mmCIF file of N, CA and C and ligand atoms in Angstrom:
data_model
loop_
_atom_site.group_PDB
_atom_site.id
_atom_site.type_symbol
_atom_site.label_atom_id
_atom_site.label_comp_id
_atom_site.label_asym_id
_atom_site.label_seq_id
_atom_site.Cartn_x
_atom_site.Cartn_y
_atom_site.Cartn_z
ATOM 1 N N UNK A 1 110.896 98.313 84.950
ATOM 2 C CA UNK A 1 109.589 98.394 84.306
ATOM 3 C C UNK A 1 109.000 99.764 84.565
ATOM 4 N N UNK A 2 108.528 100.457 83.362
ATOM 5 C CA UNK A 2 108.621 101.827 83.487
ATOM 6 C C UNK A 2 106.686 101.950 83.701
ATOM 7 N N UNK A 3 106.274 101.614 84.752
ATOM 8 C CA UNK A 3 104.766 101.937 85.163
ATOM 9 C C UNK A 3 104.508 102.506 85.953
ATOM 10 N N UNK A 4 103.765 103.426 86.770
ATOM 11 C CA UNK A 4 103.755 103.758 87.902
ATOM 12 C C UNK A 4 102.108 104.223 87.773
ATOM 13 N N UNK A 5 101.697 104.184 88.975
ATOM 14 C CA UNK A 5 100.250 103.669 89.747
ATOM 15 C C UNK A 5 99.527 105.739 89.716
ATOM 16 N N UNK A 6 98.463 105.629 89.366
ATOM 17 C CA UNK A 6 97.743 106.694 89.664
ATOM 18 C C UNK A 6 96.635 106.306 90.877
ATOM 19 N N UNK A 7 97.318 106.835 91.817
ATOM 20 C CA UNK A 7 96.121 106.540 92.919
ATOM 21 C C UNK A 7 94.724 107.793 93.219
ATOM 22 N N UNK A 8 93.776 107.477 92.705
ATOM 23 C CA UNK A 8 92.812 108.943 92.881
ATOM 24 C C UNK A 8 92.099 108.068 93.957
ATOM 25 N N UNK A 9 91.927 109.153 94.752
ATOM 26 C CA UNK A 9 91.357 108.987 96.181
ATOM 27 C C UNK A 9 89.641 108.311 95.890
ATOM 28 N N UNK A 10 89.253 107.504 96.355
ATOM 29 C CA UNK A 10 88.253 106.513 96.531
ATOM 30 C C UNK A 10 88.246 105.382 95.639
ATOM 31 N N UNK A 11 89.331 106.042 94.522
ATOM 32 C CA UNK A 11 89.027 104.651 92.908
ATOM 33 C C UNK A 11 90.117 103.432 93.180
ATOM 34 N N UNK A 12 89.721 102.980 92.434
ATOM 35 C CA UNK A 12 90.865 101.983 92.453
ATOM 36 C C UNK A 12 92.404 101.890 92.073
ATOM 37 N N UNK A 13 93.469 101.399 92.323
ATOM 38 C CA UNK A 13 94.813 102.137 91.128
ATOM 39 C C UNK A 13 94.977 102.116 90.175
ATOM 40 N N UNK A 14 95.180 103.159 89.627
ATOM 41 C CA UNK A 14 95.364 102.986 88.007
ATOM 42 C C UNK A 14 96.586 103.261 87.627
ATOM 43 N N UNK A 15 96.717 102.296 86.486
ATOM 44 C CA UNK A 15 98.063 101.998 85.770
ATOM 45 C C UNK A 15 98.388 102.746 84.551
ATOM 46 N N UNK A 16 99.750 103.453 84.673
ATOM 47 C CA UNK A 16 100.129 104.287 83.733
ATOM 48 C C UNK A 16 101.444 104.100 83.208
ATOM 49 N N UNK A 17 101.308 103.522 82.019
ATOM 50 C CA UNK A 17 102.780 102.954 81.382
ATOM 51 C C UNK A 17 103.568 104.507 80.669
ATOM 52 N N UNK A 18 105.069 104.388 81.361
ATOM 53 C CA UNK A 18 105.434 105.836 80.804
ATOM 54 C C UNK A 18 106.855 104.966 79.657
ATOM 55 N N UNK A 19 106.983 105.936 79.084
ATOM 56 C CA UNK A 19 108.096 105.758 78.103
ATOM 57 C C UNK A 19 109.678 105.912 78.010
ATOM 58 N N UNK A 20 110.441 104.839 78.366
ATOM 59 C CA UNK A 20 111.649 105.347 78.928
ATOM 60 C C UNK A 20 112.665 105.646 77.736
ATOM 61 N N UNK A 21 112.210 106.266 76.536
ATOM 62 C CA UNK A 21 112.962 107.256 75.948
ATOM 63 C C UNK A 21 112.464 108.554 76.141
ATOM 64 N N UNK A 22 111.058 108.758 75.813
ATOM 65 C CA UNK A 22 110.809 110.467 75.948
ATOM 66 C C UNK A 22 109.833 110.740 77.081
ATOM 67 N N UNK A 23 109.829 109.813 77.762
ATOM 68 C CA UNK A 23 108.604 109.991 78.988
ATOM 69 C C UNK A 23 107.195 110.092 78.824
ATOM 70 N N UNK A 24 106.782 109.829 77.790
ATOM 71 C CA UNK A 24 105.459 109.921 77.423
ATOM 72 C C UNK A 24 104.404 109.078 78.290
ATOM 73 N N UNK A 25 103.124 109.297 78.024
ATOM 74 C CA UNK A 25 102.478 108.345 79.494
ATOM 75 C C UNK A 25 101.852 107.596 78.237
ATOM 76 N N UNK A 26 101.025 106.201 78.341
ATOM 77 C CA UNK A 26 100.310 105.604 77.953
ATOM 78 C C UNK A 26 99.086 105.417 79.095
ATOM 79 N N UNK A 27 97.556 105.593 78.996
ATOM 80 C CA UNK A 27 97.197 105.211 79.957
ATOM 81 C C UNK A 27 95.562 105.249 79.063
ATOM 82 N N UNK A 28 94.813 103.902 79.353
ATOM 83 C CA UNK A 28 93.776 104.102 79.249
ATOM 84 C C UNK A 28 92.502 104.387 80.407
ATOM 85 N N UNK A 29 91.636 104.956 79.712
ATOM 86 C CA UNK A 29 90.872 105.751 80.942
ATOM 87 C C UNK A 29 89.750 105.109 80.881
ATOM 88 N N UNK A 30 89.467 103.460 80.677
ATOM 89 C CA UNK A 30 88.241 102.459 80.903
ATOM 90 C C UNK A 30 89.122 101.555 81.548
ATOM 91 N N UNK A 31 88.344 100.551 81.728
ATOM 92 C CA UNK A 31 88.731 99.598 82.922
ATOM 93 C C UNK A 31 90.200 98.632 82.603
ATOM 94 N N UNK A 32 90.616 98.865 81.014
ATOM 95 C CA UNK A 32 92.116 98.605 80.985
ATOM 96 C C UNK A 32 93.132 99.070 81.944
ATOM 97 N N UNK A 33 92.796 100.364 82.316
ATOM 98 C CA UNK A 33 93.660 100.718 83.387
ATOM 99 C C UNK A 33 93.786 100.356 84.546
ATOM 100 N N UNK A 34 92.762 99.430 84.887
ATOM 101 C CA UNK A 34 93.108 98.987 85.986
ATOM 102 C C UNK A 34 93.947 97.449 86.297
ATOM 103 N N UNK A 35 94.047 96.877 85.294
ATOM 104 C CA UNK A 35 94.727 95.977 85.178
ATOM 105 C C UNK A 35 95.951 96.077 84.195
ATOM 106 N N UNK A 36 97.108 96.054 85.363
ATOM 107 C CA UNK A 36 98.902 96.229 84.410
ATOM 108 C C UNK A 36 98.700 95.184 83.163
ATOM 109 N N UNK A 37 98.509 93.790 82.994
ATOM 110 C CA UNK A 37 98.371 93.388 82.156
ATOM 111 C C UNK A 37 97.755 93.381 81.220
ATOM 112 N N UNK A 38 96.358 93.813 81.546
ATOM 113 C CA UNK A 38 95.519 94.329 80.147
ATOM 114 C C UNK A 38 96.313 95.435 79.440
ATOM 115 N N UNK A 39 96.787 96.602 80.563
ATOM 116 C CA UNK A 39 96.960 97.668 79.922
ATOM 117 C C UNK A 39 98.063 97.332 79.036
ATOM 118 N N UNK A 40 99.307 97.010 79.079
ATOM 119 C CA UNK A 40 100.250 96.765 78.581
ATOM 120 C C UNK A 40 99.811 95.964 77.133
ATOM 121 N N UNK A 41 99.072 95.433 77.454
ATOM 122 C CA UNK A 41 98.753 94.171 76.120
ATOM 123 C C UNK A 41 98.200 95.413 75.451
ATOM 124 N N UNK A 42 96.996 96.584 75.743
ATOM 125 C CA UNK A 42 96.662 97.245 74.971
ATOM 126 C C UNK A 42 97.473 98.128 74.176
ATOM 127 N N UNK A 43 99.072 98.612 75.172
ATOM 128 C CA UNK A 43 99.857 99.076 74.907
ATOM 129 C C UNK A 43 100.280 98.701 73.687
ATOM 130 N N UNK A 44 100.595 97.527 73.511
ATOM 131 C CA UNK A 44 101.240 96.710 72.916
ATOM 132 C C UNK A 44 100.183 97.035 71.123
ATOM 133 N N UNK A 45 99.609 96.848 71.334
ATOM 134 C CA UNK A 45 98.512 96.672 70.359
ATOM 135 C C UNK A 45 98.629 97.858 69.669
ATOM 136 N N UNK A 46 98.990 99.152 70.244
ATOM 137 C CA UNK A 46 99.259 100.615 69.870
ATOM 138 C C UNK A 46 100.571 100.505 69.182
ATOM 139 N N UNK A 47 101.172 99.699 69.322
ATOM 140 C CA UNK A 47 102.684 100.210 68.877
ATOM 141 C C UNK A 47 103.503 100.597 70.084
ATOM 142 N N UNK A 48 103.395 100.138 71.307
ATOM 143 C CA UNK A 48 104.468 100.267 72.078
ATOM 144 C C UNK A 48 105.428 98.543 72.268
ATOM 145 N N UNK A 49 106.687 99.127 72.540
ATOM 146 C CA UNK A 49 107.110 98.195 73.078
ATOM 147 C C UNK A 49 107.462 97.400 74.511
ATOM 148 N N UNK A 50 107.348 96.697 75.049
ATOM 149 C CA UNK A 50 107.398 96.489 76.064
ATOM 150 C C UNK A 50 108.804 95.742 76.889
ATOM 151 N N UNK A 51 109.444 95.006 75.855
ATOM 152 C CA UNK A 51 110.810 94.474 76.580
ATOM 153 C C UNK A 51 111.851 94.392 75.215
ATOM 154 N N UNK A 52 112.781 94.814 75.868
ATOM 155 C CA UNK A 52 113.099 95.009 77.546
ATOM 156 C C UNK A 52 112.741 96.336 77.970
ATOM 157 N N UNK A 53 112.592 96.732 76.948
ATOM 158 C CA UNK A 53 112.090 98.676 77.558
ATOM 159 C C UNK A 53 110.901 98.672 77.241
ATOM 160 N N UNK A 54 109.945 99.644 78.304
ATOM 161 C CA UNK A 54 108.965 100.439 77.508
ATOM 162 C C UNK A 54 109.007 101.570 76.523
ATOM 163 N N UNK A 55 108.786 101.568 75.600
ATOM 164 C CA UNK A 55 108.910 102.343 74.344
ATOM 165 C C UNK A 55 107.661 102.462 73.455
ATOM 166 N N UNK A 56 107.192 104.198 73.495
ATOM 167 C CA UNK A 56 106.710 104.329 72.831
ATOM 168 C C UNK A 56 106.650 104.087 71.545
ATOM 169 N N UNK A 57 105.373 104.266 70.641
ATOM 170 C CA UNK A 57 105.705 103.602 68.986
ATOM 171 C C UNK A 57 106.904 104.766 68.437
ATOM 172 N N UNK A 58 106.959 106.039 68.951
ATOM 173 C CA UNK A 58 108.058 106.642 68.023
ATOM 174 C C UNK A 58 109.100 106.122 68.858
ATOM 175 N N UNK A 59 109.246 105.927 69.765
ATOM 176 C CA UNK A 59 110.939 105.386 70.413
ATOM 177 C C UNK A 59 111.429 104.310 69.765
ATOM 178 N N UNK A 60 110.343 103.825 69.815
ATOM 179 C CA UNK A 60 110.286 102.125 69.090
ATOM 180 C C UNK A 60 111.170 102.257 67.928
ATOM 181 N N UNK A 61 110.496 102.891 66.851
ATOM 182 C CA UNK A 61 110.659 103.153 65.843
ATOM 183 C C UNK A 61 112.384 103.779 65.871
ATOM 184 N N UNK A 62 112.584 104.430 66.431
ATOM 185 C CA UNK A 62 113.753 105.208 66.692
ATOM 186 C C UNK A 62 114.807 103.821 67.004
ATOM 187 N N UNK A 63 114.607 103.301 67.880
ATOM 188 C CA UNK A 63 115.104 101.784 68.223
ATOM 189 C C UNK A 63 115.408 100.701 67.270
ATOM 190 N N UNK A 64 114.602 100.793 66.282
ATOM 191 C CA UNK A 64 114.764 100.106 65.671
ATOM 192 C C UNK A 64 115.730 100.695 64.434
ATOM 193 N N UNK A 65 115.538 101.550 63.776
ATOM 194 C CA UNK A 65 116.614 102.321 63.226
ATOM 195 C C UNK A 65 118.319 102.247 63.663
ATOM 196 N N UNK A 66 118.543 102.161 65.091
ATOM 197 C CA UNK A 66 119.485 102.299 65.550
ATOM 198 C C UNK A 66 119.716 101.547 65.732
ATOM 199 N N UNK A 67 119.128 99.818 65.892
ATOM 200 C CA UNK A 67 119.471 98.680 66.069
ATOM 201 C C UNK A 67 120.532 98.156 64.651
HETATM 202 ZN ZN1 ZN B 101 108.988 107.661 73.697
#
């Protein structure tokens, strides 16, 4: 699962979904980010994919072509 945590010193962790074709970050900067599941669902809502890979909407897209 391609997420990894932004920890800024006093806040809380924030969640940053990256893209495991081109590395791109997804991350929202209101209180979606602080919850992996919101964020992802928001992800989702953008055009990413989430399983089995995270994939951005152009990876996606690319993915699906090649499928
Ligand atoms: Zn991508």
């Amino acid at each position: 699962m391609a997420s990894r945590i932004s920890q800024i010193p006093g806040d809380l962790p924030f969640h940053i979904l990256e893209c495991d074709g081109c590395g791109s970050a997804y991350e929202c900067f209101d209180a979606t980010g602080y919850d992996l599941d919101a964020l992802v669902a928001s992800a989702r809502e953008a055009g990413w994919t989430t399983q089995p890979h995270h994939h951005c909407p152009r990876c996606a897209a690319s993915e699906l072509v090649a499928a």
